[in-house]
Short mmCIF file of C-alpha atoms and ligand atoms in Angstrom, two decimals:
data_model
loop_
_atom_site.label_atom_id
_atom_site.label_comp_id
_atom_site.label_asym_id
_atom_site.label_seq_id
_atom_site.Cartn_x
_atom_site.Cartn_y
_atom_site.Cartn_z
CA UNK A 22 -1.61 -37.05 28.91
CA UNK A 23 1.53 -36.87 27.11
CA UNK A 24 0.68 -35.72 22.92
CA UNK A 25 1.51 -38.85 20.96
CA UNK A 26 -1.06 -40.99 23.87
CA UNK A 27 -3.47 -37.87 23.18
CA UNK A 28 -3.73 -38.68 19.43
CA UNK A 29 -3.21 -42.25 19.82
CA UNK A 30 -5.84 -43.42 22.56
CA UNK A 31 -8.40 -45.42 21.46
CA UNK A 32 -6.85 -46.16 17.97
CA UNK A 33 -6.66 -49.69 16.59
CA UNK A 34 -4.09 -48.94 13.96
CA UNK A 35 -1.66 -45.92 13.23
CA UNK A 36 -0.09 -45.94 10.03
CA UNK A 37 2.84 -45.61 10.55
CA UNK A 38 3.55 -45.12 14.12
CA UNK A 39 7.13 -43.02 13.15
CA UNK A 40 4.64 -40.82 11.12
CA UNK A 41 2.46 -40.11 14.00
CA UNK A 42 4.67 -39.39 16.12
CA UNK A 43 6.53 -36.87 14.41
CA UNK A 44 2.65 -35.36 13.93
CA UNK A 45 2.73 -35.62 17.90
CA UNK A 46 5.95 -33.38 18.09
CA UNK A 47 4.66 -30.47 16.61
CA UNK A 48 0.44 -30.96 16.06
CA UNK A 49 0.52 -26.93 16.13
CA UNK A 50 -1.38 -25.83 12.92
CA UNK A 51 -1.75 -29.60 11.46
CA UNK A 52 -5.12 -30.33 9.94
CA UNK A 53 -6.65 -33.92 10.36
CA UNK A 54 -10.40 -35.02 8.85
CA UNK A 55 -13.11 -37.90 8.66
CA UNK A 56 -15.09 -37.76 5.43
CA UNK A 57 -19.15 -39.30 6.66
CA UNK A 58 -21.45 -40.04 3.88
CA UNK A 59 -24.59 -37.66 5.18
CA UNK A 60 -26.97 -39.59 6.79
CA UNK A 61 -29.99 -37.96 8.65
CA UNK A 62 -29.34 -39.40 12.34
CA UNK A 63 -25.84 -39.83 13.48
CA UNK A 64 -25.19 -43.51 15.14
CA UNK A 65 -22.24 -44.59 17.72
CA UNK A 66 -20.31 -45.06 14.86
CA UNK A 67 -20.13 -41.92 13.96
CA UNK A 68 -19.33 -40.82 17.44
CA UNK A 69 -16.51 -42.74 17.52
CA UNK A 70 -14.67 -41.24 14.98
CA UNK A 71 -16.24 -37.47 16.54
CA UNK A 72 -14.12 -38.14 19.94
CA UNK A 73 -10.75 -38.91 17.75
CA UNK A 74 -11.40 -35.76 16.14
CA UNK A 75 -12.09 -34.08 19.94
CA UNK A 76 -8.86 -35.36 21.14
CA UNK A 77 -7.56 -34.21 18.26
CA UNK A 78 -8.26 -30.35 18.36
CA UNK A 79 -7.76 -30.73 22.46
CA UNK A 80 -3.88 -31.88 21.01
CA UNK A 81 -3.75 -28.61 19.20
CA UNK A 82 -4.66 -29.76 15.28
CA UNK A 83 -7.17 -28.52 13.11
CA UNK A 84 -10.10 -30.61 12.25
CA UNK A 85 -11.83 -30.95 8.81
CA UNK A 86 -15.30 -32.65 8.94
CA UNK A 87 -15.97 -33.38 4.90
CA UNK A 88 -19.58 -34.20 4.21
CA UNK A 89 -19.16 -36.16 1.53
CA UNK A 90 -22.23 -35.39 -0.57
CA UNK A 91 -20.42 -36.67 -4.16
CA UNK A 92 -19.22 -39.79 -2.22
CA UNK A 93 -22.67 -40.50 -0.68
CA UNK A 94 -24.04 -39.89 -4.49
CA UNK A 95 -21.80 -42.39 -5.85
CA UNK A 96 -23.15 -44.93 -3.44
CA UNK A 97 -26.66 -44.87 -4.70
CA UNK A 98 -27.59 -43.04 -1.43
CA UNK A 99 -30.44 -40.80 -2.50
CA UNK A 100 -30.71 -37.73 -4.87
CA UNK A 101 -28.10 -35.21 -4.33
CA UNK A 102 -30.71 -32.74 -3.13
CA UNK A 103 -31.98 -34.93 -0.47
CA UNK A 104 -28.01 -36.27 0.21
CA UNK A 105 -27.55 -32.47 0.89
CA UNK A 106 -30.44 -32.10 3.40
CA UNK A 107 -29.32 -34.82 5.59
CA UNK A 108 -25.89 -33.44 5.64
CA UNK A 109 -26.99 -30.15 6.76
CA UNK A 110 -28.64 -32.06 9.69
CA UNK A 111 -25.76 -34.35 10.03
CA UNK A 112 -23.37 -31.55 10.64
CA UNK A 113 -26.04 -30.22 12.89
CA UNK A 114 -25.93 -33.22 14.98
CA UNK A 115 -21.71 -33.14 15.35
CA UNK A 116 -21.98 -29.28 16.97
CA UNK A 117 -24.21 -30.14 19.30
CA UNK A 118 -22.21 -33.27 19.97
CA UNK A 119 -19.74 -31.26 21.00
CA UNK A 120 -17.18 -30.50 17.77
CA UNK A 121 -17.38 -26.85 18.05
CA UNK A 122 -18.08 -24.82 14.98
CA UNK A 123 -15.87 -22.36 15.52
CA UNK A 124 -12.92 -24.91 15.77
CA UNK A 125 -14.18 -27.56 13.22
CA UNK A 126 -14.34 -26.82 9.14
CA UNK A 127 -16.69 -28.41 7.86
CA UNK A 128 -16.40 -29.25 3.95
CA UNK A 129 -18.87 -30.29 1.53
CA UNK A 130 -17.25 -32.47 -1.02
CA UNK A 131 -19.25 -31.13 -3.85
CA UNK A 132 -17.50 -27.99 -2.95
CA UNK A 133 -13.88 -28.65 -4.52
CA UNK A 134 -14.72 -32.39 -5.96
CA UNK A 135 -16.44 -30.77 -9.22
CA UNK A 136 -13.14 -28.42 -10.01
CA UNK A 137 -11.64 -29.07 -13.37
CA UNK A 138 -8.06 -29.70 -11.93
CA UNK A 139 -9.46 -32.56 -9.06
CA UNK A 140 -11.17 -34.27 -11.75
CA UNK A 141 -8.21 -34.66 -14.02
CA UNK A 142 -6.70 -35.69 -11.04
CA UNK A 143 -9.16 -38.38 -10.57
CA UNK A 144 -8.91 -39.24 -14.29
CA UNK A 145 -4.76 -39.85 -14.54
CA UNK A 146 -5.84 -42.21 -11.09
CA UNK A 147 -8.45 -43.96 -12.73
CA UNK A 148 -5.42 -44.69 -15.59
CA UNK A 149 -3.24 -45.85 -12.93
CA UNK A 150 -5.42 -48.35 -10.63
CA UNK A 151 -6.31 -51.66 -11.44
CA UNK A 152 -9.92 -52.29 -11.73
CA UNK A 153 -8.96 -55.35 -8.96
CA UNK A 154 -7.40 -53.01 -6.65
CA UNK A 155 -10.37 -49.97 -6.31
CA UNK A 156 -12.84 -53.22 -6.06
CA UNK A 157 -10.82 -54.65 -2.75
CA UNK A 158 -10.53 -50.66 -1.27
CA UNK A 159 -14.31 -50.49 -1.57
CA UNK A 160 -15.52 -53.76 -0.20
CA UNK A 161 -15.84 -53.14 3.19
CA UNK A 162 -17.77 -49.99 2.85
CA UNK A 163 -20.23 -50.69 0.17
CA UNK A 164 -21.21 -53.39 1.59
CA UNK A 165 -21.58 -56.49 -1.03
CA UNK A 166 -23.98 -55.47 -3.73
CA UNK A 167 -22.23 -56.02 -7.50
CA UNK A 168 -20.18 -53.23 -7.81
CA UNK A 169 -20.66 -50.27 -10.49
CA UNK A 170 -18.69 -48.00 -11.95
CA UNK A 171 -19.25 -45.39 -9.73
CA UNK A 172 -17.72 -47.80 -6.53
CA UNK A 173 -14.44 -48.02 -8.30
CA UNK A 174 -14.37 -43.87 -8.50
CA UNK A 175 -15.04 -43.85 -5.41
CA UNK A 176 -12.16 -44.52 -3.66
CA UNK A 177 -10.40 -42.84 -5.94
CA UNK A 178 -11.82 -39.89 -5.01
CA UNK A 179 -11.17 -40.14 -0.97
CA UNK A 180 -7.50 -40.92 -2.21
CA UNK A 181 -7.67 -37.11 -3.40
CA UNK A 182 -9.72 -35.83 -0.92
CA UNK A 183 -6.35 -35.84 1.44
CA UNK A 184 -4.58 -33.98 -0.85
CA UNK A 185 -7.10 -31.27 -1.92
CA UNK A 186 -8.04 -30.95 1.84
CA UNK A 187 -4.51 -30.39 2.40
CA UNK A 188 -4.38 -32.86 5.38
CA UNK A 189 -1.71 -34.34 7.16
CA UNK A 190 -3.52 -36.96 8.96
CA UNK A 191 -6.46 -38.89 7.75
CA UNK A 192 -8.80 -40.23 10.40
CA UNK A 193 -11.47 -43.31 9.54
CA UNK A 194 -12.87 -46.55 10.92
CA UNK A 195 -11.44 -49.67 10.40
CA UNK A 196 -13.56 -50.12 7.32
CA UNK A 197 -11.62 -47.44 5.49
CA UNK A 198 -8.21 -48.83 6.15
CA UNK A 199 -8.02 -50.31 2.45
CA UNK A 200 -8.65 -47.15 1.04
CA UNK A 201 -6.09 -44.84 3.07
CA UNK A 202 -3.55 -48.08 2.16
CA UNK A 203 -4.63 -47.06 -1.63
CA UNK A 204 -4.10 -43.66 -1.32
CA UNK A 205 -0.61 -44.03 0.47
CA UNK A 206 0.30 -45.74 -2.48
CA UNK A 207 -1.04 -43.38 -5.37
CA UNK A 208 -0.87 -39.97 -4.28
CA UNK A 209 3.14 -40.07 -4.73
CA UNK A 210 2.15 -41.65 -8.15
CA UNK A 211 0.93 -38.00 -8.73
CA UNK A 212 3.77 -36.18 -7.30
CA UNK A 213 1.78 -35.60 -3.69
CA UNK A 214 3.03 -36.68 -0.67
CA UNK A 215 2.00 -39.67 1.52
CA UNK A 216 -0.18 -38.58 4.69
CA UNK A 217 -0.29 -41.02 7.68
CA UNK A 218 -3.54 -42.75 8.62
CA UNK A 219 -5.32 -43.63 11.87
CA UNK A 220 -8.35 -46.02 12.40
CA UNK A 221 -10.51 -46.42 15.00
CA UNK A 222 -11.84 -49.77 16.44
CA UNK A 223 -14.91 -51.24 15.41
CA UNK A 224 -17.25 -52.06 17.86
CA UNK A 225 -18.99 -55.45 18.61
CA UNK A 226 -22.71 -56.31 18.10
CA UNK A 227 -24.33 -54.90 20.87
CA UNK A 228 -26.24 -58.12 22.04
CA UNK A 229 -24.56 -60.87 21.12
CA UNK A 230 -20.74 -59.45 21.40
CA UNK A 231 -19.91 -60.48 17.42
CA UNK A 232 -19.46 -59.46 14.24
CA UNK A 233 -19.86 -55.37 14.50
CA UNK A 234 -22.43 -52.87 15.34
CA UNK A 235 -23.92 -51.86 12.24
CA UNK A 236 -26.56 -49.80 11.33
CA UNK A 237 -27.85 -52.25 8.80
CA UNK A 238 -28.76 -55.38 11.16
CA UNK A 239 -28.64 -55.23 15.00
CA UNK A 240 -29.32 -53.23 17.34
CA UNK A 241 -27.76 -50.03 17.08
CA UNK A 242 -27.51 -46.47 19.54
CA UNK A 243 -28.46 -43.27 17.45
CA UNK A 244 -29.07 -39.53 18.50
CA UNK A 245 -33.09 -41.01 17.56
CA UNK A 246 -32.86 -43.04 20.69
CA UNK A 247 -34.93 -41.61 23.61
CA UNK A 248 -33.85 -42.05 27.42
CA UNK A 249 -35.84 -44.90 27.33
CA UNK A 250 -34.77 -46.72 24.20
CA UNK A 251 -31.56 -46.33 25.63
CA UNK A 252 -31.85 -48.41 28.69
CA UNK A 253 -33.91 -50.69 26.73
CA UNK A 254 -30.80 -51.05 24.39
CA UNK A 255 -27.91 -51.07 26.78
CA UNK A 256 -29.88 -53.44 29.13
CA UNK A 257 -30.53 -56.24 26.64
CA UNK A 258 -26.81 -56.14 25.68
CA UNK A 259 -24.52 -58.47 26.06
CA UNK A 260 -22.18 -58.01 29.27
CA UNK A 261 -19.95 -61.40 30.61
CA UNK A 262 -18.30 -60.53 33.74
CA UNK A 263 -14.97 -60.39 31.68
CA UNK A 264 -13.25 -58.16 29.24
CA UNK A 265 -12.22 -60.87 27.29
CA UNK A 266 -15.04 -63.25 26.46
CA UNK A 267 -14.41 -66.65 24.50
CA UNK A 268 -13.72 -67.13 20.84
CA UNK A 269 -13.86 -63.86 18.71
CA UNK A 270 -16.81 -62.62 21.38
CA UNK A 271 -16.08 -59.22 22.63
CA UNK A 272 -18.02 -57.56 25.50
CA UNK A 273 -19.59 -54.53 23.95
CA UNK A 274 -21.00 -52.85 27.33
CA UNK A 275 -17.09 -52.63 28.21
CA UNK A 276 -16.21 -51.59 24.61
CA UNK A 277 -18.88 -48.41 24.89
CA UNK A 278 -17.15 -47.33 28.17
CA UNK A 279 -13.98 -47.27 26.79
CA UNK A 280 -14.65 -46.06 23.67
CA UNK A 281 -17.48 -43.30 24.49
CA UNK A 282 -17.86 -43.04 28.09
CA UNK A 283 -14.60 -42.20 29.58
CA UNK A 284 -12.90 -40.28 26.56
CA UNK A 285 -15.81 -37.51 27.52
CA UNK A 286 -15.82 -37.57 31.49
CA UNK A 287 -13.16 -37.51 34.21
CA UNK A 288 -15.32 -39.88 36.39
CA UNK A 289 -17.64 -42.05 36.14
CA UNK A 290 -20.20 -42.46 38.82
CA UNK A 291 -22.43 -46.20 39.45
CA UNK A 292 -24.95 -44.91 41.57
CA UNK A 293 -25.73 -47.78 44.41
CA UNK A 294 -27.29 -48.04 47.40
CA UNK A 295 -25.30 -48.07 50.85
CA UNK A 296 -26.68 -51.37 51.61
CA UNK A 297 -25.28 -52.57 47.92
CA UNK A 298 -21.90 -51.20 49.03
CA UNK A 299 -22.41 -47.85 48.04
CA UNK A 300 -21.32 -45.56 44.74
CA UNK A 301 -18.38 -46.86 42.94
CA UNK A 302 -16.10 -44.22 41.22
CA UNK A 303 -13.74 -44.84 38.06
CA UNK A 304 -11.21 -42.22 36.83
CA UNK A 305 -10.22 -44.40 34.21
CA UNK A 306 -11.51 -47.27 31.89
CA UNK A 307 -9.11 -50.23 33.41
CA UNK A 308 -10.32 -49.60 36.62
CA UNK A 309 -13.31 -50.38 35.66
CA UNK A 310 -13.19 -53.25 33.70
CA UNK A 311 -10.86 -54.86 36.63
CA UNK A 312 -13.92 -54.45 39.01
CA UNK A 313 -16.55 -55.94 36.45
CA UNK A 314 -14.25 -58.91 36.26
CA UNK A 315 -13.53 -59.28 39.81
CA UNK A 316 -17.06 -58.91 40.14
CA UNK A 317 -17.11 -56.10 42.90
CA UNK A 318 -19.07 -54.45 39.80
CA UNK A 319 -22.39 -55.84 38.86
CA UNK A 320 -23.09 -56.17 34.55
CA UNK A 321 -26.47 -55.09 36.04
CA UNK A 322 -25.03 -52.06 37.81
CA UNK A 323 -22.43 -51.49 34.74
CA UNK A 324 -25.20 -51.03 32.30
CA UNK A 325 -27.51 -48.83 34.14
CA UNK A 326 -24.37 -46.94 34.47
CA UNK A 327 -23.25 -47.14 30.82
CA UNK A 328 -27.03 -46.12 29.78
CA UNK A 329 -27.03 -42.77 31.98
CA UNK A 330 -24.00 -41.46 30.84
CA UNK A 331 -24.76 -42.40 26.88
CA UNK A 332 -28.09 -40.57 27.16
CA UNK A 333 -25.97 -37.45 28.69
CA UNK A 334 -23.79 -37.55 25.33
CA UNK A 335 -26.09 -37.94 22.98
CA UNK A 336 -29.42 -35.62 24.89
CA UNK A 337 -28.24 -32.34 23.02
CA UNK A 338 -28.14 -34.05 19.40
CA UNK A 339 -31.27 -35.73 20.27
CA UNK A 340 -33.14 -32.21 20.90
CA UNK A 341 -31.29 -30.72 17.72
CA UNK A 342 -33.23 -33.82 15.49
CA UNK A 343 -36.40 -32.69 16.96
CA UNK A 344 -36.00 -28.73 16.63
CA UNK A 345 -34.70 -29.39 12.96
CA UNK A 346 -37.97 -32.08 12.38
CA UNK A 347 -40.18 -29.50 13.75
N1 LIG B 416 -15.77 -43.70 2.94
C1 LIG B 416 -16.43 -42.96 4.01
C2 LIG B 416 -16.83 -41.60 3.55
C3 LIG B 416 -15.68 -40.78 3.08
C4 LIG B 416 -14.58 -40.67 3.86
C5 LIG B 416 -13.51 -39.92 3.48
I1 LIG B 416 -11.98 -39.90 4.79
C6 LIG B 416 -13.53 -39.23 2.25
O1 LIG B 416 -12.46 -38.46 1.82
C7 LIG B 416 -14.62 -39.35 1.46
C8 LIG B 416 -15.68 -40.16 1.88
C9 LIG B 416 -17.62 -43.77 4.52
O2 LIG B 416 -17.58 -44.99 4.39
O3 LIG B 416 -18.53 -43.18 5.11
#
């Protein structure tokens, strides 16, 4: 796969696309990141995000992994002692996932955040955003409760994470797109340059195909989930013979192959018996998809499928929660 597709595949947004690909034609020594709250299990979510970062290093760029203890703080998500134990376990999680230590720096915010120079930083920002403007950045990721003080830093602060980290791409979900936008606009306020972003899809609602998988309602996929929880999950989900359902439905078994399952494997294998027709074999995601909606593949078949090959990619975080919980 040609670089620019490398980087690219999978994303729902590149901002801007001349940006990226002038990243794409010449990745060598170029440092991308994701910044994750710490939380204590990782969720698909996170994993998401995890394979941009993969394809990433495979296109030759370094990868920063921030924990972002101060940010997690800031959004009332524990003590910072116990904010710092989950992020130990957290990073945990993303080696055995599969982001190499060796390859991957991982960054605790608290690290540079506190320094004299990145809080005046911070402060000449805070003079220079509307109160307005921080509020709309942060909306999607806090999540509705009234807003303090500490949401409008917030932002604020990722803005100068990009800078401090010395990045030249920033990598996030959808839900962060605000904020990159923010930052685009006031790091040259400071004298910095801008950094292009890139955002990865959000997916649907597991069973019911709306909205988005959250970790708040719904049913969501964790490294917690146990071979069995799995097929539980994946087999109650919500699977139309189509890749295109009505209305703003999506079909979220299709969305986790494309997404998870065949950004990690060459092939993908649906076991069936001869007198079924036989195993069915898919080097790529459209292939796929075509044969659920012809309906040569089964939703039955595709989710037995989808569940075996999610319990492969998440089996060696699972057994890293359990040595770390003793
Ligand atoms: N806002 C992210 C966490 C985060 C991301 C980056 I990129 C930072 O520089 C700092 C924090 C979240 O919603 O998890």
């Amino acid at each position: 796969m040609d670089t620019y597709d490398l980087i690219t595949r999978n994303a729902e947004e590149v901002v801007t696309d001349e940006e990226v690909r002038e990243l794409a034609d010449d990745p060598d020594g170029k440092r991308a990141y994701v910044g994750y709250e710490p939380s204590g299990v990782l969720h698909l979510g996170h994993l998401l995000t995890a394979n941009k970062l993969i394809d990433l290093q495979e296109a030759g760029m370094g990868v920063v992994v921030l924990l972002a203890d101060v940010h997690a703080y800031l959004n009332g998500k524990g003590t910072f002692e116990e904010i710092r134990d989950t992020a130990e376990q957290m990073k945990a999680q993303f080696v055995a996932y599969g982001l190499d230590e060796e390859q991957t720096e991982f960054v605790y915010g608290s690290e540079f955040q506190l320094d004299e120079e990145y809080a005046l930083d911070l402060h000449e920002l805070e003079l220079s955003t509307t109160l307005n403007r921080a509020q709309r950045a942060m909306a999607e990721i806090q999540g509705g409760e009234t807003a303090k003080v500490s949401h409008v830093v917030y932002p604020l602060m990722q803005t100068l994470d990009i800078e401090y980290l010395d990045l030249d791409l920033a990598v996030g979900g959808l839900d962060q797109r605000k904020v990159h936008m923010l930052a685009r606009e006031e790091l040259p306020e400071l004298g910095y340059d801008v950094r292009p972003a890139l955002h990865t899809p959000i997916v649907a609602d597991l069973t019911s195909g709306e909205g988005k998988m959250s970790s708040s309602e719904g049913v969501t996929i964790s490294m917690e989930d146990s071979t069995d929880d799995l097929e539980e999950k994946v087999n109650s989900a919500f699977c139309p013979p189509t890749r295109d359902p009505e209305g703003d439905l999506e079909n979220p078994v299709l969305e986790l192959f494309e997404y998870h399952v065949f950004p990690r494997f060459e092939e993908v294998v649906v076991e069936r018996p001869e007198k079924y027709g036989g195993d069915l074999r898919y080097d790529d995601y459209e292939s796929l998809a075509a044969d659920l909606e012809s309906g040569e593949l089964h939703p039955a078949d595709a989710k037995g499928t989808l569940a075996s090959y999610l319990d492969e990619l998440i089996a060696p975080g699972r057994e890293k929660l359990l040595e770390i919980r003793g």
